[in-house]
Short mmCIF file of C-alpha atoms and ligand atoms in Angstrom, two decimals:
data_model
loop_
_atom_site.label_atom_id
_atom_site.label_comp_id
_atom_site.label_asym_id
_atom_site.label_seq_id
_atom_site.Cartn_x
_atom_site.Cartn_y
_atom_site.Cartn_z
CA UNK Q 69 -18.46 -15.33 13.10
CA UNK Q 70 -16.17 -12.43 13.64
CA UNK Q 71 -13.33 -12.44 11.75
CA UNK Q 72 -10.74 -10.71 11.38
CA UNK Q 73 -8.22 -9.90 8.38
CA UNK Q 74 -5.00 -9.20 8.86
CA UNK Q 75 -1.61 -8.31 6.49
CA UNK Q 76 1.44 -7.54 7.43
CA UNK Q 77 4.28 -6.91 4.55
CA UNK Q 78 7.66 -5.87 4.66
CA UNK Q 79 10.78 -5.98 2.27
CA UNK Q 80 13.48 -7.99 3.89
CA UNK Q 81 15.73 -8.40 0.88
CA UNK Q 82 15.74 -9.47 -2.87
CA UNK Q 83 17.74 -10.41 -5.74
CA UNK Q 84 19.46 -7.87 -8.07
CA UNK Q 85 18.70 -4.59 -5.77
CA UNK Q 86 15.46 -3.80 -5.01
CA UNK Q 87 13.32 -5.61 -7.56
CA UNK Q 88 12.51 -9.04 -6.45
CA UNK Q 89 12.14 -11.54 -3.52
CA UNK Q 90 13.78 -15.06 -3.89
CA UNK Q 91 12.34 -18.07 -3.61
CA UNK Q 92 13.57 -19.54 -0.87
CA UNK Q 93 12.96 -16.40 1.11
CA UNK Q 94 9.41 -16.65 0.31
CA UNK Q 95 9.20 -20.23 1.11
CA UNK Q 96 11.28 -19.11 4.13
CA UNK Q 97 8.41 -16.74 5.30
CA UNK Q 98 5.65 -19.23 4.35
CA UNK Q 99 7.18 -22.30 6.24
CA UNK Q 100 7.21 -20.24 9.25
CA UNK Q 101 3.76 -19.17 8.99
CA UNK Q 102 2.32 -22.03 8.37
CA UNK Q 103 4.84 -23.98 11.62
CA UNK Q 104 4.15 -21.29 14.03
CA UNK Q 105 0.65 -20.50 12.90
CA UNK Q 106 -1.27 -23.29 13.19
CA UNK Q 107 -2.85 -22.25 16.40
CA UNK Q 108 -3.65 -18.87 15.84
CA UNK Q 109 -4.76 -18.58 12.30
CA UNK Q 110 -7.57 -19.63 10.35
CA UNK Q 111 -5.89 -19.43 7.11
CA UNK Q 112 -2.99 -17.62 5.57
CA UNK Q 113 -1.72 -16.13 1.87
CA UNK Q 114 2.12 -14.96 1.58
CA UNK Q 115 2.98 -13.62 -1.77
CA UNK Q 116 5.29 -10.82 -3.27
CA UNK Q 117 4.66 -7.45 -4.85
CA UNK Q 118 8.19 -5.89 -6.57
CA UNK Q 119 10.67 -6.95 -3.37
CA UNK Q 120 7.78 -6.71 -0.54
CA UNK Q 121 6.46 -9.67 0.85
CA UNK Q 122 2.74 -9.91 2.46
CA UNK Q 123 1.62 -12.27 5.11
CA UNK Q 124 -2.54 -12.54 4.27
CA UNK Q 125 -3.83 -13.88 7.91
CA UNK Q 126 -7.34 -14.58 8.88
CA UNK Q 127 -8.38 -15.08 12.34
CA UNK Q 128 -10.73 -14.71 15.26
CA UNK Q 129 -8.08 -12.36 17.44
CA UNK Q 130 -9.00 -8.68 16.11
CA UNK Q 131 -6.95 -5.79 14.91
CA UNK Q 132 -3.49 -5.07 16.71
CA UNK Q 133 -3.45 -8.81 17.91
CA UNK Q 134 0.02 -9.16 19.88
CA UNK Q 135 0.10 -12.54 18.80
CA UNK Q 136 -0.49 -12.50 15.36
CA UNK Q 137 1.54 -9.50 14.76
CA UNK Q 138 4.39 -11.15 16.83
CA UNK Q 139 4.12 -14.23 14.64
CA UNK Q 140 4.69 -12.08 11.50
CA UNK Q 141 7.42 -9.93 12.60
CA UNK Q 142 8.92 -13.48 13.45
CA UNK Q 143 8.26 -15.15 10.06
CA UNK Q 144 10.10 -11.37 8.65
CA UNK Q 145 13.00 -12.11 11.25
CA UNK Q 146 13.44 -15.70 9.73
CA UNK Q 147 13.36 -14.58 6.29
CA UNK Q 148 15.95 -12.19 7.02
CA UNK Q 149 18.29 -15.09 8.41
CA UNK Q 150 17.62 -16.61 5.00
CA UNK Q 151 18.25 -13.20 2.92
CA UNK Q 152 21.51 -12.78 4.53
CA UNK Q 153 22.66 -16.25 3.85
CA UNK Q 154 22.04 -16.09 0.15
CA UNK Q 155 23.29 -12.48 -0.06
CA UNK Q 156 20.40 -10.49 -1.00
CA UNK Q 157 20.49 -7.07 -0.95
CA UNK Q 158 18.62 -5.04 1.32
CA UNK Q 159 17.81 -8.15 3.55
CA UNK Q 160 15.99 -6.87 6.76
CA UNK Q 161 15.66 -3.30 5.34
CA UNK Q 162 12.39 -2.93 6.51
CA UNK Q 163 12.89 -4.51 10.54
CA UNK Q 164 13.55 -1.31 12.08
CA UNK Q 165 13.57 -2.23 15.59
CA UNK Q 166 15.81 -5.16 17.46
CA UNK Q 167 13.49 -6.75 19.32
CA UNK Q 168 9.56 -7.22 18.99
CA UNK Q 169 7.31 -4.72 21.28
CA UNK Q 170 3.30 -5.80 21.14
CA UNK Q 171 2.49 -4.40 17.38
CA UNK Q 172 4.71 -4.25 14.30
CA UNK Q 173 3.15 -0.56 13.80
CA UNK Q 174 5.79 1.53 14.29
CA UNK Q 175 8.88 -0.91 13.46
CA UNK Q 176 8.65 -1.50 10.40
CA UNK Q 177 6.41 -3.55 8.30
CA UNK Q 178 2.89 -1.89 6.93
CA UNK Q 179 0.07 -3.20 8.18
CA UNK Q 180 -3.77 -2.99 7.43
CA UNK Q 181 -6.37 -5.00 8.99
CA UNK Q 182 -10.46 -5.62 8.95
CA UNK Q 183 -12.77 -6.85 11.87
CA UNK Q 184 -16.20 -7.43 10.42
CA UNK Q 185 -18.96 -10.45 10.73
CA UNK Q 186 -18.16 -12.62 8.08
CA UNK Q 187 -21.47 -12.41 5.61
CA UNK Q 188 -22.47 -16.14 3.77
CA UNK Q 189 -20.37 -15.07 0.73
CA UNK Q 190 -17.82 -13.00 2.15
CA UNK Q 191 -16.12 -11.46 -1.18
CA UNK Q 192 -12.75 -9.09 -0.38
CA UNK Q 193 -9.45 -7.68 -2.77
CA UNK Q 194 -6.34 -7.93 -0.82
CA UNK Q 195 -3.78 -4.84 -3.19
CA UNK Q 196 -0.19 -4.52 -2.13
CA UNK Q 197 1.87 -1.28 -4.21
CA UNK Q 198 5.90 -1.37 -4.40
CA UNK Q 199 7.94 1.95 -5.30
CA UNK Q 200 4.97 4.46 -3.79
CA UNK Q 201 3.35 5.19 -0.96
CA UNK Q 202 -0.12 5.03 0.49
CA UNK Q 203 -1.05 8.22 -1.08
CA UNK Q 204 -1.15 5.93 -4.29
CA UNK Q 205 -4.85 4.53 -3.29
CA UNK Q 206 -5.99 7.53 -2.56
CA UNK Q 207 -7.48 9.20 -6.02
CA UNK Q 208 -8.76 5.19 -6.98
CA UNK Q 209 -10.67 5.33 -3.87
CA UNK Q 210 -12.06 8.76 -4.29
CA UNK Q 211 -13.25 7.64 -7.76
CA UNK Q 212 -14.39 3.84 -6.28
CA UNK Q 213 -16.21 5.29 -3.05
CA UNK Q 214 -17.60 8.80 -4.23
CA UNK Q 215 -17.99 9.40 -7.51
CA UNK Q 216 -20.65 8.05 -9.66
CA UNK Q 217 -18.58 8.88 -13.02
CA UNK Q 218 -16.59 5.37 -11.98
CA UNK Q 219 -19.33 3.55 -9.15
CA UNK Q 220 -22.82 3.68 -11.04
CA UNK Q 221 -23.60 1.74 -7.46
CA UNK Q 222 -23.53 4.89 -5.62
CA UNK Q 223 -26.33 6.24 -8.10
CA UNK Q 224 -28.04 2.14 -8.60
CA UNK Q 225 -27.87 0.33 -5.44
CA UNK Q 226 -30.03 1.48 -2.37
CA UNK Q 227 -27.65 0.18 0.13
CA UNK Q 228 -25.26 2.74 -0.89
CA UNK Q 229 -27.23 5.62 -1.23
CA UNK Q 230 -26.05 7.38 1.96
CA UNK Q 231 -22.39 7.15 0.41
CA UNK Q 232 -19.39 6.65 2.38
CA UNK Q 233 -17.16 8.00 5.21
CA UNK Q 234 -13.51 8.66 4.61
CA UNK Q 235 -10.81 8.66 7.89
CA UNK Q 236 -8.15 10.62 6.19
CA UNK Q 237 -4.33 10.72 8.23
CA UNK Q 238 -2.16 13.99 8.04
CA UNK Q 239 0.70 11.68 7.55
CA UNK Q 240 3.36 14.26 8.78
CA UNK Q 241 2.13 14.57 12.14
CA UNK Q 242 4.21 12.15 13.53
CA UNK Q 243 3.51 12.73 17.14
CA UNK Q 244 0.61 10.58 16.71
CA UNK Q 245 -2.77 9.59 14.48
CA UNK Q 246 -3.59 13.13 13.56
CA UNK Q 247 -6.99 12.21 11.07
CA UNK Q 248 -10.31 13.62 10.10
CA UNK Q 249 -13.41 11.99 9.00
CA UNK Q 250 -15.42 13.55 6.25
CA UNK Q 251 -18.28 12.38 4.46
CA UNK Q 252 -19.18 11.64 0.89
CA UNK Q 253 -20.92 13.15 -0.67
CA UNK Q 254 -21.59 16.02 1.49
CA UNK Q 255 -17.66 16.58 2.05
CA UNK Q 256 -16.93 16.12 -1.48
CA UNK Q 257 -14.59 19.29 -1.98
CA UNK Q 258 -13.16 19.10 1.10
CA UNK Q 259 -12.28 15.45 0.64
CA UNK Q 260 -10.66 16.21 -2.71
CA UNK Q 261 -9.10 20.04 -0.90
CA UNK Q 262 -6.79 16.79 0.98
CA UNK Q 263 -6.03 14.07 -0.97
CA UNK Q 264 -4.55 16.03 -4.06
CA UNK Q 265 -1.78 16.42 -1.05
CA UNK Q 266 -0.65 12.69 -1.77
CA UNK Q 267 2.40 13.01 0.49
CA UNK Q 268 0.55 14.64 3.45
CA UNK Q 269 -3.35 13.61 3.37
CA UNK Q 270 -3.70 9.67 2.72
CA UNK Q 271 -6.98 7.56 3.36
CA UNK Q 272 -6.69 5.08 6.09
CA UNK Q 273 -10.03 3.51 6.37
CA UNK Q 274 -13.76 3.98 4.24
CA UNK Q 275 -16.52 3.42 5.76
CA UNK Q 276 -20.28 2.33 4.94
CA UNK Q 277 -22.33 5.07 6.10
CA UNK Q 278 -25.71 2.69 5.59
CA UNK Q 279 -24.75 0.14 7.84
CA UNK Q 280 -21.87 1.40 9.80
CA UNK Q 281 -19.38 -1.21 8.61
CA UNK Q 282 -15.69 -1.07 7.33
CA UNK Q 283 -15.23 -1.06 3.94
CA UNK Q 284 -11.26 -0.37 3.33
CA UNK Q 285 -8.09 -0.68 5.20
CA UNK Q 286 -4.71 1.35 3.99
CA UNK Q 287 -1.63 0.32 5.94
CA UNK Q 288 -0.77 4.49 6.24
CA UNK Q 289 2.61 4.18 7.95
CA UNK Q 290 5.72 6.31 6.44
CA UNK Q 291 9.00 4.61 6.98
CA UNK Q 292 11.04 7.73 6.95
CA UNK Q 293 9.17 9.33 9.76
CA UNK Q 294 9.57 6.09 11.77
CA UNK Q 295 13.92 5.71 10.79
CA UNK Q 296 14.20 8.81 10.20
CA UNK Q 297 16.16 8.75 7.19
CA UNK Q 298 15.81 7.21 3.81
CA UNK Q 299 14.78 3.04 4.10
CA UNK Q 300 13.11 3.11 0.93
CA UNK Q 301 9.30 3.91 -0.22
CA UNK Q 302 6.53 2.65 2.17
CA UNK Q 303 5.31 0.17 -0.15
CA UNK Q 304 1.20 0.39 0.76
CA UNK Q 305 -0.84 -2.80 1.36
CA UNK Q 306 -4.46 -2.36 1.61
CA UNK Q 307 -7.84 -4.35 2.13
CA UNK Q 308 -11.13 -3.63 0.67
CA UNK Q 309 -14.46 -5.37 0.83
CA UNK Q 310 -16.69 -5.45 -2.12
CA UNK Q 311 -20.28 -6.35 -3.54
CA UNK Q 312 -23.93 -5.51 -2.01
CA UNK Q 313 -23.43 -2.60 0.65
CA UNK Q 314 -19.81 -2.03 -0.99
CA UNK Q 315 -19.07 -1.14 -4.36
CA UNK Q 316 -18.47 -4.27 -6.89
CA UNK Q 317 -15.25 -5.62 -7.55
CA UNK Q 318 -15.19 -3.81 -11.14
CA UNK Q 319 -15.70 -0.56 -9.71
CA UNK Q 320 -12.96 -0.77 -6.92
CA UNK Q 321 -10.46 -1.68 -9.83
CA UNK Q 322 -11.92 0.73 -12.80
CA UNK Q 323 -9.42 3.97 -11.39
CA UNK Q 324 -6.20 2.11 -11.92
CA UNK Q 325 -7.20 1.91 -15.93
CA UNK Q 326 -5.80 6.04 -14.94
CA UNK Q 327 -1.72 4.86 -14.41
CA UNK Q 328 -1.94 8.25 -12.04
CA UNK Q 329 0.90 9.64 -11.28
CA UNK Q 330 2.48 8.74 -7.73
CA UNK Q 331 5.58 10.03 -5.35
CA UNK Q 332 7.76 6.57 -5.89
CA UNK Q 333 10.41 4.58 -8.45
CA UNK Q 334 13.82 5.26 -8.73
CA UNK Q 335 15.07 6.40 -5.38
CA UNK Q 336 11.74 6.50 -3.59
CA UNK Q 337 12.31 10.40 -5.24
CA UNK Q 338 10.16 10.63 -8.52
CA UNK Q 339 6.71 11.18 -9.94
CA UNK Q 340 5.75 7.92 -12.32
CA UNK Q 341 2.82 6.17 -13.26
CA UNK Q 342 1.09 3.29 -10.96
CA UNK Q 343 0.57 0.42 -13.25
CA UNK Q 344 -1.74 -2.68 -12.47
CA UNK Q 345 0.27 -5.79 -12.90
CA UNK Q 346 -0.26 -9.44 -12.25
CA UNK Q 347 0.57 -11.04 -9.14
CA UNK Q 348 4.29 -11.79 -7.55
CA UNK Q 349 5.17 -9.37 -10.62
CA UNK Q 350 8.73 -8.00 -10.19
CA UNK Q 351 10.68 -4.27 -10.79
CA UNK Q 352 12.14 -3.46 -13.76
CA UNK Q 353 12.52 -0.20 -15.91
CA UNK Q 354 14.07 2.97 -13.70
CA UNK Q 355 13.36 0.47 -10.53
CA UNK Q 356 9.81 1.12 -11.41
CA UNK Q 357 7.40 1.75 -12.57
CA UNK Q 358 5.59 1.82 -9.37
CA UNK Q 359 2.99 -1.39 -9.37
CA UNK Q 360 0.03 -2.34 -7.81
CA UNK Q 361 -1.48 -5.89 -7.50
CA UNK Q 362 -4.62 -7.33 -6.66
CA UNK Q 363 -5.64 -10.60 -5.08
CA UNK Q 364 -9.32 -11.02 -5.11
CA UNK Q 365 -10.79 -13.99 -2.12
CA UNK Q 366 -13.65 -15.28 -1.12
CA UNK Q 367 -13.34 -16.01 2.48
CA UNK Q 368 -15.70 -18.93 4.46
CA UNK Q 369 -15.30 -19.77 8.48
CA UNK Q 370 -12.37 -18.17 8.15
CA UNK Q 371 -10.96 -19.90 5.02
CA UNK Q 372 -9.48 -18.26 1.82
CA UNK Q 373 -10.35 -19.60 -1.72
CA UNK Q 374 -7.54 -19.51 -3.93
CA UNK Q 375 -5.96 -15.87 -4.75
CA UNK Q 376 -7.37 -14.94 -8.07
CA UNK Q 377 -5.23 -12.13 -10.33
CA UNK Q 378 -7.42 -9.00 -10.43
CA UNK Q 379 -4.71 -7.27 -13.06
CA UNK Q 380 -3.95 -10.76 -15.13
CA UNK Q 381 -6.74 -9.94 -17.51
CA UNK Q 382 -5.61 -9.32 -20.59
CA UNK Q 383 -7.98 -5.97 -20.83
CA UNK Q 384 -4.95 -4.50 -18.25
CA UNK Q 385 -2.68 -5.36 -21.20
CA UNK Q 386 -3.38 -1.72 -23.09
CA UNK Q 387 -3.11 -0.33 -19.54
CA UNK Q 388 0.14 -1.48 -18.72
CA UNK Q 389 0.62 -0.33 -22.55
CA UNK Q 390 -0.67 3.01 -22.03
CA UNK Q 391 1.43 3.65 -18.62
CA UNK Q 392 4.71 2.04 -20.26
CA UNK Q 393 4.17 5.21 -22.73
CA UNK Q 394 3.28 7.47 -19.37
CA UNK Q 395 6.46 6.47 -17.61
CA UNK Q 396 8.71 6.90 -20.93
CA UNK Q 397 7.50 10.38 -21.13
CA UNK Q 398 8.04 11.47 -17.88
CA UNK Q 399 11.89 9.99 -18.01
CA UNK Q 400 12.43 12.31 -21.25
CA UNK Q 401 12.46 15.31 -18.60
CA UNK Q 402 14.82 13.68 -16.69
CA UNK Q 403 15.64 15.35 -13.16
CA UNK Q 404 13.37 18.19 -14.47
CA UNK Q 405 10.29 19.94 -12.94
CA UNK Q 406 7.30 17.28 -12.29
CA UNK Q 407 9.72 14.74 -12.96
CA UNK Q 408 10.96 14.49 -9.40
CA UNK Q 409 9.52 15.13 -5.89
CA UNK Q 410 10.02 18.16 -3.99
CA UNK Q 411 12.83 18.74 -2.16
CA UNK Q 412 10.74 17.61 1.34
CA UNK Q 413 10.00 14.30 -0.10
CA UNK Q 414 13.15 13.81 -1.73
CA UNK Q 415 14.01 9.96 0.00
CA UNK Q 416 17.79 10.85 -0.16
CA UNK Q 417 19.94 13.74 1.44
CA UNK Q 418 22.44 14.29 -1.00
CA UNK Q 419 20.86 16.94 -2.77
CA UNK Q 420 20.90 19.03 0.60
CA UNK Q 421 24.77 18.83 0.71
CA UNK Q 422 25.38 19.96 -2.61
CA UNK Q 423 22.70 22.55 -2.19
CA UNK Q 424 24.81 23.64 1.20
CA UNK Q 425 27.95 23.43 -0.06
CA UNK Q 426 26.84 25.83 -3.10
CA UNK Q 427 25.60 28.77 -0.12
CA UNK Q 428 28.66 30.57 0.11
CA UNK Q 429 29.24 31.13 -3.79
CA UNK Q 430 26.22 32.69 -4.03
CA UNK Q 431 26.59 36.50 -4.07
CA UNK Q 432 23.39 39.11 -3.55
CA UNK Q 433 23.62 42.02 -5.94
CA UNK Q 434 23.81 45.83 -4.61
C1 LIG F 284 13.14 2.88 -4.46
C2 LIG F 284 14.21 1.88 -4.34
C3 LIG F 284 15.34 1.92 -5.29
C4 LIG F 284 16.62 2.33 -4.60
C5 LIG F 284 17.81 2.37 -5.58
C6 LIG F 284 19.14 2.66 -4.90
O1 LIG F 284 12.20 2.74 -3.44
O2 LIG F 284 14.17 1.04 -3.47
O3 LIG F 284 15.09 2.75 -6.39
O4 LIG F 284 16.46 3.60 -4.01
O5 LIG F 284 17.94 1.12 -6.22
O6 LIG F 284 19.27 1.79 -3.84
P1 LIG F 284 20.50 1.80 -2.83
O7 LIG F 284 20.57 3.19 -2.24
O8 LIG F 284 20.14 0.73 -1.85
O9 LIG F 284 21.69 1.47 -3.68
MG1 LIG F 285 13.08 -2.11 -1.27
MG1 LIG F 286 9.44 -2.26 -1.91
#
């Protein structure tokens, strides 16, 4: 069969700023899911990452699926109903638009999705990132799907000796999808020439250049080009299918033993380490650090297994360990240098008005 996967996440609201869902919102957003789709979906997962909450759907519809979109946007409208009844703060922050148009791209909520013919054992990791941006995935996908120092597959396994294609989105083009594709490992350099640019060059989709097929999914949208102004970091969810053709589940979550550095935490306006953390983990130190989970699935007719916690093992302990250390470090320097993003990406204005109000003191010597 065809299937398709589908998730669509957005922050609607949480308890004690921006570090947490509650639970009746999330039961507020699964009720609704589960009510209004039982017709249209196969199966469903909703869980939360910091305060962003992810719909998992699987269904027959394909990719930009007016329905299924329209059923999440309404299961985000519902939870927002519920947000602002028990006061949360932020609730609907990330419902951009009034009223629902055909595809929650473009209003909103980050979405990534994966069409493919559903193999026997159909194994898949389902990662959702709060306080960063999509940028964050790029360097562990560089590493997963084109370098042999972290995927001995790409070196071992025949089916993935050609390598893999990359479709990478200049994000500031906002106009429309401005992207490239460029093959590993032929386009190695040039590959790498983008995506140290995390802010500007972010993968959106890896393909398998032995059979053709789609291999990852990065929702790529940035929510202050859509608003305009600062609605908080864009919070990346992304799909990736593993084992035989793909790489193996070990090798798609090896990079994040790194805690890189990403464009996130306190005030969407900072440089911090990404740390792996278990699932529906919360926000804590400096509204950080910026987290990533990972849901692994096995998916049958259409059906999800349970969610198993990619991050719970306890080797991710002396990770988060090791990044806790990271992220201390970076704080010492405060405001400082590589502490914080450049002005461009800076996620509030403020700076600019002091910056403008300081113009006319400055004097230019004879
Ligand atoms: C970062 C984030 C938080 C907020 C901060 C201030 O993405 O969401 O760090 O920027 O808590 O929030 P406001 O401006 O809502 O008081
Ligand atoms: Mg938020
Ligand atoms: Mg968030």
């Amino acid at each position: 069969m065809k299937l398709t996967l589908s998730v669509i996440k957005a922050d609607i609201g949480s308890i004690g700023g921006h570090i947490c869902p509650s639970r009746r919102l999330l039961d507020s957003v699964r009720s609704h899911v589960a009510e209004h789709g039982e017709k249209l979906l196969l199966d469903s997962y909703v869980s939360h990452t910091g305060d962003d909450i992810a719909i998992v759907c699987t269904h027959e519809r394909g990719p930009g699926d007016e329905q299924i979109h329209k059923l999440c946007w309404g299961a985000f409208m519902a939870g927002t109903e519920v947000a602002k009844g028990q006061g949360l703060y932020g609730a609907g922050q990330d419902l951009l638009k009034e009223a629902f148009s055909g595809n929650v791209r473009g209003m909103g909520p980050a979405v990534a999705e994966l069409e493919f013919e559903e193999r026997p054992n159909e194994p898949f990791l389902f990662f959702a990132a709060d306080k960063t941006d999509p940028g964050a995935y790029s360097l562990p996908l560089y590493l997963a799907f084109a370098d042999p120092m972290n995927t001995p597959g790409l070196m071992l396994s025949p089916s993935m000796a050609e390598g893999f294609r990359f479709v990478i989105m200049d994000v500031s083009h906002t106009e429309g999808d401005r992207v490239i594709e460029l093959d590993a490992p032929e386009d190695l350099y040039a590959i790498a020439a983008l995506l140290r640019d995390t802010e500007r060059y972010v993968v959106e989709s890896v393909w398998s250049r032995s059979t053709g097929e789609q291999a990852v999914s990065v929702s790529t949208s940035r929510l202050h080009n859509i608003a305009g102004k600062y609605t908080g970091k864009d919070d990346p969810v992304m799909l990736v299918r593993v084992q035989k053709d793909f790489p193996a589940t070990g090798e798609v979550l090896a990079p994040y033993a790194l805690g890189p550095y990403v464009a996130g935490c306190m005030r969407g306006s900072h440089q911090m380490p990404l740390m792996p953390v278990p699932l529906n983990s919360g926000i804590s130190y400096f509204d950080g650090p910026p987290v990533v989970s990972c849901a692994a699935f096995a998916v049958h007719g259409g059906r999800l297994t349970e969610a198993v916690d990619a991050f719970a093992h306890p080797f991710w302990d002396t990770v988060r360990g090791s990044v806790s250390k990271k992220a201390i470090d970076m704080r010492r320097q405060g405001f400082f240098g590589a502490a914080m993003l450049p002005m461009s990406e800076l996620e509030y204005t403020g700076i600019m008005e002091k910056l403008r109000a300081l113009e006319p003191r400055f004097t230019v010597r004879g």
